[in-house]
Each structure stands twice: as C-alpha cells, then as structure tokens.
PDB file of C-alpha atoms in Angstrom:
ATOM      1  CA  MET A   1     138.000   9.742  79.454  1.00 60.00           C
ATOM      2  CA  VAL A   2     137.675  12.995  77.520  1.00 70.00           C
ATOM      3  CA  ILE A   3     138.155  12.573  73.757  1.00 75.00           C
ATOM      4  CA  PRO A   4     138.940  15.668  71.634  1.00 79.00           C
ATOM      5  CA  LYS A   5     136.310  16.693  69.102  1.00 77.00           C
ATOM      6  CA  GLU A   6     138.753  16.098  66.239  1.00 83.00           C
ATOM      7  CA  ILE A   7     139.178  12.423  67.158  1.00 85.00           C
ATOM      8  CA  CYS A   8     135.401  12.049  67.586  1.00 84.00           C
ATOM      9  CA  ALA A   9     134.928  13.478  64.090  1.00 86.00           C
ATOM     10  CA  VAL A  10     137.462  10.974  62.658  1.00 85.00           C
ATOM     11  CA  ILE A  11     135.669   8.071  64.383  1.00 85.00           C
ATOM     12  CA  ILE A  12     132.287   9.134  62.983  1.00 86.00           C
ATOM     13  CA  ALA A  13     133.780   9.611  59.491  1.00 88.00           C
ATOM     14  CA  LEU A  14     135.246   6.099  59.558  1.00 87.00           C
ATOM     15  CA  HIS A  15     131.941   4.728  60.824  1.00 85.00           C
ATOM     16  CA  LYS A  16     130.083   6.386  57.935  1.00 86.00           C
ATOM     17  CA  ASN A  17     132.552   4.746  55.528  1.00 86.00           C
ATOM     18  CA  GLY A  18     131.374   1.336  56.760  1.00 84.00           C
ATOM     19  CA  LEU A  19     134.008   0.481  59.363  1.00 86.00           C
ATOM     20  CA  THR A  20     132.888  -1.284  62.529  1.00 84.00           C
ATOM     21  CA  GLY A  21     133.847  -0.206  66.010  1.00 82.00           C
ATOM     22  CA  LYS A  22     136.311  -3.089  66.270  1.00 82.00           C
ATOM     23  CA  SER A  23     137.983  -2.088  63.003  1.00 84.00           C
ATOM     24  CA  ILE A  24     138.269   1.534  64.137  1.00 85.00           C
ATOM     25  CA  ALA A  25     139.732   0.422  67.490  1.00 83.00           C
ATOM     26  CA  ALA A  26     142.385  -1.562  65.609  1.00 84.00           C
ATOM     27  CA  ARG A  27     143.775   1.755  64.401  1.00 82.00           C
ATOM     28  CA  LYS A  28     144.387   2.676  68.068  1.00 80.00           C
ATOM     29  CA  ILE A  29     142.601   5.989  67.789  1.00 83.00           C
ATOM     30  CA  ALA A  30     140.763   5.434  71.065  1.00 84.00           C
ATOM     31  CA  PRO A  31     139.687   2.558  73.342  1.00 86.00           C
ATOM     32  CA  GLN A  32     137.082   0.242  71.808  1.00 84.00           C
ATOM     33  CA  LEU A  33     134.399   0.957  74.451  1.00 87.00           C
ATOM     34  CA  THR A  34     134.888   4.690  73.959  1.00 85.00           C
ATOM     35  CA  ILE A  35     134.469   4.282  70.201  1.00 83.00           C
ATOM     36  CA  TYR A  36     131.218   2.351  70.701  1.00 86.00           C
ATOM     37  CA  ARG A  37     129.942   5.077  73.046  1.00 86.00           C
ATOM     38  CA  ILE A  38     130.755   7.863  70.557  1.00 86.00           C
ATOM     39  CA  ILE A  39     129.011   5.989  67.725  1.00 86.00           C
ATOM     40  CA  LYS A  40     125.973   5.305  69.942  1.00 86.00           C
ATOM     41  CA  ASN A  41     125.673   8.966  70.991  1.00 84.00           C
ATOM     42  CA  PHE A  42     125.927  10.040  67.357  1.00 84.00           C
ATOM     43  CA  LYS A  43     123.136   7.681  66.333  1.00 84.00           C
ATOM     44  CA  GLU A  44     120.869   8.835  69.194  1.00 81.00           C
ATOM     45  CA  ARG A  45     121.561  12.551  69.142  1.00 78.00           C
ATOM     46  CA  GLY A  46     123.061  13.192  65.715  1.00 78.00           C
ATOM     47  CA  SER A  47     125.992  15.095  67.217  1.00 76.00           C
ATOM     48  CA  ILE A  48     129.473  14.379  68.521  1.00 74.00           C
ATOM     49  CA  VAL A  49     129.126  16.991  71.286  1.00 71.00           C
ATOM     50  CA  ALA A  50     128.854  15.265  74.660  1.00 68.00           C
ATOM     51  CA  LYS A  51     125.617  15.687  76.557  1.00 69.00           C
ATOM     52  CA  LYS A  52     125.863  18.060  79.476  1.00 70.00           C
ATOM     53  CA  GLY A  53     125.688  16.385  82.846  1.00 69.00           C
ATOM     54  CA  GLY A  54     123.683  17.421  85.878  1.00 76.00           C
ATOM     55  CA  ARG A  55     120.195  18.802  86.212  1.00 81.00           C
ATOM     56  CA  PRO A  56     119.057  21.159  83.426  1.00 83.00           C
ATOM     57  CA  ARG A  57     118.911  24.871  84.242  1.00 86.00           C
ATOM     58  CA  LYS A  58     115.525  25.857  85.625  1.00 87.00           C
ATOM     59  CA  THR A  59     115.359  29.343  84.113  1.00 91.00           C
ATOM     60  CA  SER A  60     116.156  30.829  80.729  1.00 92.00           C
ATOM     61  CA  LYS A  61     118.325  33.873  80.009  1.00 93.00           C
ATOM     62  CA  ARG A  62     115.221  35.902  79.241  1.00 94.00           C
ATOM     63  CA  GLN A  63     113.702  35.001  82.616  1.00 94.00           C
ATOM     64  CA  ASP A  64     116.982  35.911  84.339  1.00 94.00           C
ATOM     65  CA  ARG A  65     116.950  39.336  82.666  1.00 94.00           C
ATOM     66  CA  LEU A  66     113.360  39.789  83.820  1.00 94.00           C
ATOM     67  CA  LEU A  67     114.406  39.027  87.401  1.00 94.00           C
ATOM     68  CA  LYS A  68     117.203  41.600  87.176  1.00 94.00           C
ATOM     69  CA  LEU A  69     114.673  44.148  85.932  1.00 94.00           C
ATOM     70  CA  PHE A  70     112.445  43.420  88.946  1.00 93.00           C
ATOM     71  CA  GLN A  71     115.378  43.969  91.326  1.00 93.00           C
ATOM     72  CA  LEU A  72     116.593  47.200  89.715  1.00 92.00           C
ATOM     73  CA  ARG A  73     113.075  48.586  89.789  1.00 92.00           C
ATOM     74  CA  ASP A  74     113.209  48.424  93.603  1.00 90.00           C
ATOM     75  CA  TRP A  75     116.682  47.828  95.022  1.00 89.00           C
ATOM     76  CA  ALA A  76     115.352  46.985  98.501  1.00 89.00           C
ATOM     77  CA  THR A  77     113.050  44.131  97.407  1.00 90.00           C
ATOM     78  CA  SER A  78     113.915  40.906  99.249  1.00 92.00           C
ATOM     79  CA  SER A  79     114.613  37.605  97.498  1.00 92.00           C
ATOM     80  CA  ALA A  80     111.374  36.127  98.884  1.00 93.00           C
ATOM     81  CA  GLU A  81     109.355  39.017  97.427  1.00 93.00           C
ATOM     82  CA  LEU A  82     111.171  38.665  94.100  1.00 93.00           C
ATOM     83  CA  ALA A  83     110.354  34.948  94.026  1.00 94.00           C
ATOM     84  CA  LEU A  84     106.644  35.771  94.358  1.00 94.00           C
ATOM     85  CA  GLU A  85     106.866  38.445  91.661  1.00 93.00           C
ATOM     86  CA  TRP A  86     108.774  36.043  89.422  1.00 93.00           C
ATOM     87  CA  GLN A  87     106.085  33.432  90.004  1.00 92.00           C
ATOM     88  CA  GLN A  88     103.506  35.806  88.518  1.00 92.00           C
ATOM     89  CA  ALA A  89     105.603  35.700  85.327  1.00 90.00           C
ATOM     90  CA  ASP A  90     105.206  31.867  85.263  1.00 91.00           C
ATOM     91  CA  VAL A  91     108.630  31.169  86.781  1.00 90.00           C
ATOM     92  CA  SER A  92     108.535  28.808  89.750  1.00 90.00           C
ATOM     93  CA  ALA A  93     111.740  29.301  91.753  1.00 91.00           C
ATOM     94  CA  SER A  94     112.756  29.508  95.390  1.00 93.00           C
ATOM     95  CA  ALA A  95     114.315  32.507  97.128  1.00 93.00           C
ATOM     96  CA  HIS A  96     117.647  30.652  97.079  1.00 94.00           C
ATOM     97  CA  THR A  97     117.465  30.362  93.278  1.00 94.00           C
ATOM     98  CA  VAL A  98     116.623  34.068  93.080  1.00 94.00           C
ATOM     99  CA  ARG A  99     119.756  34.954  95.067  1.00 94.00           C
ATOM    100  CA  ARG A 100     121.928  32.737  92.851  1.00 94.00           C
ATOM    101  CA  ARG A 101     120.576  34.270  89.645  1.00 94.00           C
ATOM    102  CA  LEU A 102     121.102  37.804  90.948  1.00 94.00           C
ATOM    103  CA  LEU A 103     124.620  36.919  92.063  1.00 93.00           C
ATOM    104  CA  GLU A 104     125.396  35.631  88.561  1.00 94.00           C
ATOM    105  CA  GLN A 105     124.403  39.054  87.216  1.00 92.00           C
ATOM    106  CA  GLY A 106     126.612  40.936  89.682  1.00 92.00           C
ATOM    107  CA  LEU A 107     123.883  41.955  92.147  1.00 92.00           C
ATOM    108  CA  VAL A 108     125.210  41.172  95.623  1.00 90.00           C
ATOM    109  CA  SER A 109     123.227  41.711  98.816  1.00 88.00           C
ATOM    110  CA  ARG A 110     124.824  44.412 100.977  1.00 87.00           C
ATOM    111  CA  ARG A 111     123.726  46.560 103.891  1.00 83.00           C
ATOM    112  CA  ALA A 112     122.511  49.930 102.636  1.00 84.00           C
ATOM    113  CA  ALA A 113     124.761  52.893 103.441  1.00 84.00           C
ATOM    114  CA  LYS A 114     123.155  55.515 105.681  1.00 84.00           C
ATOM    115  CA  LYS A 115     123.282  59.038 104.289  1.00 88.00           C
ATOM    116  CA  PRO A 116     121.277  62.200 105.016  1.00 88.00           C
ATOM    117  CA  LEU A 117     118.256  62.736 102.793  1.00 90.00           C
ATOM    118  CA  LEU A 118     119.083  65.210 100.013  1.00 92.00           C
ATOM    119  CA  SER A 119     116.336  67.423  98.666  1.00 93.00           C
ATOM    120  CA  ARG A 120     116.664  69.384  95.441  1.00 94.00           C
ATOM    121  CA  LYS A 121     117.599  72.435  97.477  1.00 95.00           C
ATOM    122  CA  ASN A 122     120.298  70.456  99.326  1.00 94.00           C
ATOM    123  CA  ILE A 123     121.788  69.263  96.043  1.00 95.00           C
ATOM    124  CA  ARG A 124     121.752  72.777  94.614  1.00 96.00           C
ATOM    125  CA  ASP A 125     123.377  74.218  97.752  1.00 96.00           C
ATOM    126  CA  ARG A 126     126.083  71.523  97.695  1.00 94.00           C
ATOM    127  CA  LEU A 127     126.921  72.374  94.099  1.00 95.00           C
ATOM    128  CA  ILE A 128     126.988  76.108  94.795  1.00 96.00           C
ATOM    129  CA  PHE A 129     129.319  75.590  97.769  1.00 95.00           C
ATOM    130  CA  CYS A 130     131.674  73.266  95.873  1.00 95.00           C
ATOM    131  CA  LYS A 131     131.842  75.496  92.805  1.00 96.00           C
ATOM    132  CA  ARG A 132     132.631  78.487  95.004  1.00 96.00           C
ATOM    133  CA  TYR A 133     135.569  76.749  96.725  1.00 95.00           C
ATOM    134  CA  ARG A 134     136.758  74.403  93.975  1.00 95.00           C
ATOM    135  CA  GLU A 135     140.004  76.372  93.570  1.00 95.00           C
ATOM    136  CA  TRP A 136     140.911  76.282  97.261  1.00 94.00           C
ATOM    137  CA  THR A 137     144.026  74.330  98.192  1.00 93.00           C
ATOM    138  CA  ALA A 138     144.721  72.418 101.400  1.00 90.00           C
ATOM    139  CA  GLU A 139     146.576  75.502 102.633  1.00 90.00           C
ATOM    140  CA  ASP A 140     143.468  77.628 102.097  1.00 92.00           C
ATOM    141  CA  TRP A 141     141.295  75.136 103.994  1.00 92.00           C
ATOM    142  CA  GLY A 142     143.857  75.185 106.798  1.00 88.00           C
ATOM    143  CA  LYS A 143     142.738  78.748 107.574  1.00 86.00           C
ATOM    144  CA  ALA A 144     139.122  77.671 108.168  1.00 87.00           C
ATOM    145  CA  ILE A 145     137.470  76.388 111.351  1.00 85.00           C
ATOM    146  CA  PHE A 146     135.198  73.355 110.984  1.00 88.00           C
ATOM    147  CA  SER A 147     132.334  72.766 113.418  1.00 86.00           C
ATOM    148  CA  ASP A 148     129.617  70.167 113.884  1.00 86.00           C
ATOM    149  CA  GLU A 149     127.037  69.021 116.394  1.00 86.00           C
ATOM    150  CA  SER A 150     125.862  65.562 117.395  1.00 86.00           C
ATOM    151  CA  LEU A 151     123.188  63.906 119.519  1.00 84.00           C
ATOM    152  CA  PHE A 152     124.038  61.166 122.037  1.00 83.00           C
ATOM    153  CA  ARG A 153     121.731  58.850 123.966  1.00 79.00           C
ATOM    154  CA  LEU A 154     122.645  58.417 127.631  1.00 76.00           C
ATOM    155  CA  PHE A 155     120.900  55.043 127.966  1.00 70.00           C
ATOM    156  CA  GLY A 156     121.058  52.062 125.634  1.00 64.00           C
ATOM    157  CA  THR A 157     121.865  52.189 121.966  1.00 65.00           C
ATOM    158  CA  SER A 158     119.920  53.159 118.881  1.00 62.00           C
ATOM    159  CA  GLY A 159     121.374  50.283 116.840  1.00 66.00           C
ATOM    160  CA  LYS A 160     121.570  46.507 117.081  1.00 73.00           C
ATOM    161  CA  GLN A 161     123.512  44.577 119.705  1.00 75.00           C
ATOM    162  CA  LEU A 162     124.750  41.027 119.157  1.00 76.00           C
ATOM    163  CA  VAL A 163     124.967  38.473 121.990  1.00 80.00           C
ATOM    164  CA  ARG A 164     126.151  34.853 122.060  1.00 77.00           C
ATOM    165  CA  ARG A 165     123.626  32.607 123.767  1.00 82.00           C
ATOM    166  CA  ARG A 166     122.360  29.044 123.827  1.00 85.00           C
ATOM    167  CA  ARG A 167     119.025  27.783 122.600  1.00 88.00           C
ATOM    168  CA  GLY A 168     116.128  28.868 124.817  1.00 87.00           C
ATOM    169  CA  GLU A 169     117.991  31.835 126.370  1.00 85.00           C
ATOM    170  CA  SER A 170     116.365  34.574 124.269  1.00 85.00           C
ATOM    171  CA  TYR A 171     114.928  36.308 127.354  1.00 84.00           C
ATOM    172  CA  HIS A 172     117.743  35.597 129.786  1.00 85.00           C
ATOM    173  CA  GLN A 173     118.650  38.750 131.700  1.00 84.00           C
ATOM    174  CA  SER A 174     122.195  38.736 130.323  1.00 84.00           C
ATOM    175  CA  CYS A 175     120.954  38.409 126.728  1.00 83.00           C
ATOM    176  CA  LEU A 176     118.581  41.386 126.730  1.00 82.00           C
ATOM    177  CA  MET A 177     119.155  44.945 125.526  1.00 79.00           C
ATOM    178  CA  PRO A 178     117.274  47.171 128.008  1.00 78.00           C
ATOM    179  CA  THR A 179     115.272  50.035 126.527  1.00 78.00           C
ATOM    180  CA  VAL A 180     113.341  52.987 127.907  1.00 75.00           C
ATOM    181  CA  LYS A 181     110.444  54.809 126.277  1.00 77.00           C
ATOM    182  CA  HIS A 182     112.003  58.281 126.370  1.00 76.00           C
ATOM    183  CA  PRO A 183     115.797  57.989 126.733  1.00 77.00           C
ATOM    184  CA  GLU A 184     117.765  60.992 127.929  1.00 81.00           C
ATOM    185  CA  THR A 185     119.862  62.704 125.278  1.00 84.00           C
ATOM    186  CA  ILE A 186     122.525  65.381 125.162  1.00 86.00           C
ATOM    187  CA  HIS A 187     123.610  67.654 122.324  1.00 86.00           C
ATOM    188  CA  VAL A 188     127.301  68.443 121.928  1.00 89.00           C
ATOM    189  CA  TRP A 189     129.035  70.965 119.677  1.00 87.00           C
ATOM    190  CA  GLY A 190     132.695  70.980 118.746  1.00 87.00           C
ATOM    191  CA  CYS A 191     135.146  72.456 116.265  1.00 86.00           C
ATOM    192  CA  PHE A 192     138.664  72.000 114.925  1.00 86.00           C
ATOM    193  CA  SER A 193     141.107  73.641 112.557  1.00 84.00           C
ATOM    194  CA  ALA A 194     144.590  73.038 111.226  1.00 83.00           C
ATOM    195  CA  LYS A 195     145.950  74.267 114.567  1.00 81.00           C
ATOM    196  CA  GLY A 196     144.123  71.650 116.596  1.00 81.00           C
ATOM    197  CA  VAL A 197     140.871  70.711 118.261  1.00 83.00           C
ATOM    198  CA  GLY A 198     138.726  73.465 119.732  1.00 82.00           C
ATOM    199  CA  SER A 199     136.483  73.521 122.777  1.00 79.00           C
ATOM    200  CA  LEU A 200     133.552  71.134 123.256  1.00 83.00           C
ATOM    201  CA  SER A 201     130.204  72.563 124.286  1.00 84.00           C
ATOM    202  CA  VAL A 202     127.675  70.261 126.001  1.00 86.00           C
ATOM    203  CA  LEU A 203     124.052  71.386 126.193  1.00 84.00           C
ATOM    204  CA  PRO A 204     121.832  70.483 129.166  1.00 83.00           C
ATOM    205  CA  LYS A 205     120.096  67.094 129.050  1.00 82.00           C
ATOM    206  CA  ASN A 206     117.185  66.739 126.619  1.00 78.00           C
ATOM    207  CA  THR A 207     117.861  70.194 125.136  1.00 79.00           C
ATOM    208  CA  ALA A 208     117.595  70.563 121.369  1.00 78.00           C
ATOM    209  CA  MET A 209     120.047  72.710 119.417  1.00 78.00           C
ATOM    210  CA  ASN A 210     117.801  75.586 118.318  1.00 82.00           C
ATOM    211  CA  LYS A 211     118.670  78.984 116.881  1.00 83.00           C
ATOM    212  CA  GLU A 212     119.208  80.655 120.261  1.00 85.00           C
ATOM    213  CA  TRP A 213     121.478  77.903 121.567  1.00 84.00           C
ATOM    214  CA  TYR A 214     123.472  77.824 118.332  1.00 83.00           C
ATOM    215  CA  GLN A 215     124.079  81.576 118.356  1.00 85.00           C
ATOM    216  CA  ASN A 216     125.123  81.385 121.999  1.00 84.00           C
ATOM    217  CA  VAL A 217     127.600  78.571 121.255  1.00 82.00           C
ATOM    218  CA  LEU A 218     129.106  80.517 118.369  1.00 82.00           C
ATOM    219  CA  ARG A 219     129.557  83.620 120.519  1.00 82.00           C
ATOM    220  CA  GLU A 220     131.049  81.878 123.542  1.00 80.00           C
ATOM    221  CA  GLN A 221     132.861  78.832 122.147  1.00 79.00           C
ATOM    222  CA  LEU A 222     133.789  79.540 118.536  1.00 78.00           C
ATOM    223  CA  LEU A 223     135.197  82.993 119.217  1.00 75.00           C
ATOM    224  CA  LEU A 224     137.013  81.674 122.289  1.00 75.00           C
ATOM    225  CA  THR A 225     138.620  78.890 120.255  1.00 72.00           C
ATOM    226  CA  PHE A 226     139.629  81.328 117.520  1.00 70.00           C
ATOM    227  CA  GLN A 227     141.189  83.743 119.992  1.00 70.00           C
ATOM    228  CA  GLU A 228     143.056  80.972 121.818  1.00 69.00           C
ATOM    229  CA  GLN A 229     144.545  79.580 118.603  1.00 64.00           C
ATOM    230  CA  GLN A 230     145.459  82.992 117.199  1.00 64.00           C
ATOM    231  CA  ASN A 231     146.994  84.283 120.447  1.00 62.00           C
ATOM    232  CA  ALA A 232     148.757  81.037 121.397  1.00 50.00           C
ATOM    233  CA  SER A 233     152.415  81.241 122.338  1.00 45.00           C
ATOM    234  CA  ILE A 234     155.060  79.985 119.910  1.00 35.00           C
ATOM    235  CA  ASP A 235     155.723  76.787 121.921  1.00 40.00           C
ATOM    236  CA  CYS A 236     152.002  76.041 122.195  1.00 39.00           C
ATOM    237  CA  ALA A 237     151.396  76.717 118.509  1.00 38.00           C
ATOM    238  CA  ILE A 238     154.242  74.392 117.483  1.00 35.00           C
ATOM    239  CA  MET A 239     152.872  71.638 119.738  1.00 38.00           C
ATOM    240  CA  ASP A 240     149.340  72.072 118.346  1.00 43.00           C
ATOM    241  CA  CYS A 241     150.561  71.886 114.757  1.00 38.00           C
ATOM    242  CA  TYR A 242     152.732  68.853 115.522  1.00 35.00           C
ATOM    243  CA  GLN A 243     149.885  66.964 117.169  1.00 43.00           C
ATOM    244  CA  SER A 244     147.235  67.854 114.588  1.00 42.00           C
ATOM    245  CA  GLY A 245     149.567  66.951 111.711  1.00 43.00           C
ATOM    246  CA  PHE A 246     149.269  63.307 112.712  1.00 43.00           C
ATOM    247  CA  GLY A 247     145.588  63.367 113.664  1.00 57.00           C
ATOM    248  CA  PRO A 248     142.346  62.856 111.757  1.00 58.00           C
ATOM    249  CA  ASP A 249     141.571  66.585 111.837  1.00 62.00           C
ATOM    250  CA  GLN A 250     144.583  67.382 109.628  1.00 73.00           C
ATOM    251  CA  LYS A 251     143.675  64.564 107.233  1.00 80.00           C
ATOM    252  CA  LEU A 252     140.171  65.986 106.855  1.00 83.00           C
ATOM    253  CA  ILE A 253     141.585  69.374 105.946  1.00 86.00           C
ATOM    254  CA  GLU A 254     144.096  67.922 103.473  1.00 88.00           C
ATOM    255  CA  ASN A 255     141.314  65.899 101.817  1.00 90.00           C
ATOM    256  CA  MET A 256     138.977  68.854 101.312  1.00 92.00           C
ATOM    257  CA  PRO A 257     140.039  69.533  97.677  1.00 93.00           C
ATOM    258  CA  GLY A 258     139.379  65.876  96.875  1.00 93.00           C
ATOM    259  CA  ARG A 259     136.014  65.994  98.627  1.00 92.00           C
ATOM    260  CA  ILE A 260     135.010  69.071  96.649  1.00 94.00           C
ATOM    261  CA  ALA A 261     136.009  67.397  93.375  1.00 94.00           C
ATOM    262  CA  GLU A 262     134.062  64.219  94.238  1.00 94.00           C
ATOM    263  CA  VAL A 263     130.843  66.113  95.005  1.00 94.00           C
ATOM    264  CA  LEU A 264     131.166  68.047  91.744  1.00 95.00           C
ATOM    265  CA  LYS A 265     131.740  64.776  89.886  1.00 94.00           C
ATOM    266  CA  LYS A 266     128.513  63.382  91.391  1.00 93.00           C
ATOM    267  CA  ARG A 267     126.653  66.636  90.537  1.00 93.00           C
ATOM    268  CA  GLY A 268     125.779  67.246  94.176  1.00 92.00           C
ATOM    269  CA  GLN A 269     124.400  63.744  94.734  1.00 92.00           C
ATOM    270  CA  HIS A 270     125.518  61.312  97.433  1.00 90.00           C
ATOM    271  CA  CYS A 271     129.113  60.111  97.431  1.00 88.00           C
ATOM    272  CA  LYS A 272     131.431  58.495  99.962  1.00 84.00           C
ATOM    273  CA  TYR A 273     131.977  61.850 101.701  1.00 77.00           C
TER     274      TYR A 273
END
C-alpha cells in the first residue's frame, strides 16, 4: 500500500510527540502494520522516503557521460569495443549494459547510410552549382536533360542475401550465394527530361566508361534524344508529358528547387539527396 508523504510526515510527527503505533492507528490515519513499518524505516534510515526497490544502478551519471563521449569520438565503435574501453576507466559492464546506457542517451544503433565520398573540391563544386541555380524554378529545370550512368554485375550480387535454413544447413547447395572471382559487368547510360525518358545506351561487357566512350554516348544518344523530344509530333508530345507527369522523372524535376535549398543549408555536405 502506497502512503502519501504528507500522511507519513503526520505519523512521524505524532511518534515524536510520544504516541505509540497503536495510538496513532486508533486515529485511523493508516493501517497499524503500515504505521509500524513507517516508524521502523524512519528509525533505521532517518527519512520517510521509501527505499528504492530492485538492484542498484551499476554506473553513475558521470560514467554514462564518459561512455557517450567514447561513442561520439568514433561513431562506428561496437558495443563490445566500448565495453573494453569503458573497462579501462574502471567501469566493469557488459556490452548489453553499454547498449542500454547509449539508448538512454538517445544513441540508437542503425545501419550507416551509403553516400559518395566528398572531398573539399566536391563540396566546393556542389556549393558553386547550387548557388548558380538557386533561383531556378521547377519550370526552368523542366527545360534541362538529366543523365547518369551505372554499373551492373551480370552474376551474383554485391550485397548480402538472406536465406531461411535449419541448423546444420549452412553449406547446403540451396543456402549458398555463388560467387566468381571476376564477375562480368556492364555499364549503362541513360537520360530523362520533363518530356519523358530518353534512350538507354549499353556498353560492351567489362568496358569502363572512359572519356572516349562518354563523348561518343553524348554525340549519339544525348543529341538523338534531344532531337526526338523537340521534333515530336503534337500527339506524341502530349502522351509523353502525360506519362512523365505521373512518373518519378517528373517528381525529380519538381523537387530540384528543394534539393538545391537542402544542399545549401548543409553547406555542400551530405544530405538526404
């Protein structure tokens, strides 16, 4: 039974005035056993505040702040490594305790986002580009053609693959991810604009996109796409605009002003775009 602090204070005051527990219980302030317990705790601890239950906390606030400092010094340090580093500061705790303490301080374990490495020159170039086109509207970006290239592996995958298996089936044929030492790759190049998706250029197998190939693609594919979209008939142009208005290409173009503003806000550093 939880007794309010005010009632506990009244019981202790009556006890100090010479009343016994039975006499205090006669006033029907609280049950007699509860009154005896409150008086006993006051005599042993000198306080009416109830003793906290459970096991005492293993670490202090100062030690928790030290752990947070260790983590922020190297964001990729694992909980097991932090436990060893914490141990050198005379704190004996398991990796599970480390994770709980970090979680209490708002540090949650998450998979790191993959972004291209940005050098100082990259950051400067991003800022120059964004400052140059910060006044462009979605209509202005609709007059531009966007292009990109990508590399694809023809065999296997470069990431992880999950399988569901039973114990002892680690090397079962159906549970393996086959790999080859030098997988075949292809480079592709594509473009799009507000009028629709352009042509897709596929380079020969295992061919890297160098300067000569890139210039050749721009001459043959980019100009061809531009001419086709500019010289399209009225019916074809209406169909292209209707289809692209509901596709991801149009959304990318409409979001360009927001992307520019976000990069400027981050001073050229990484952001969600």
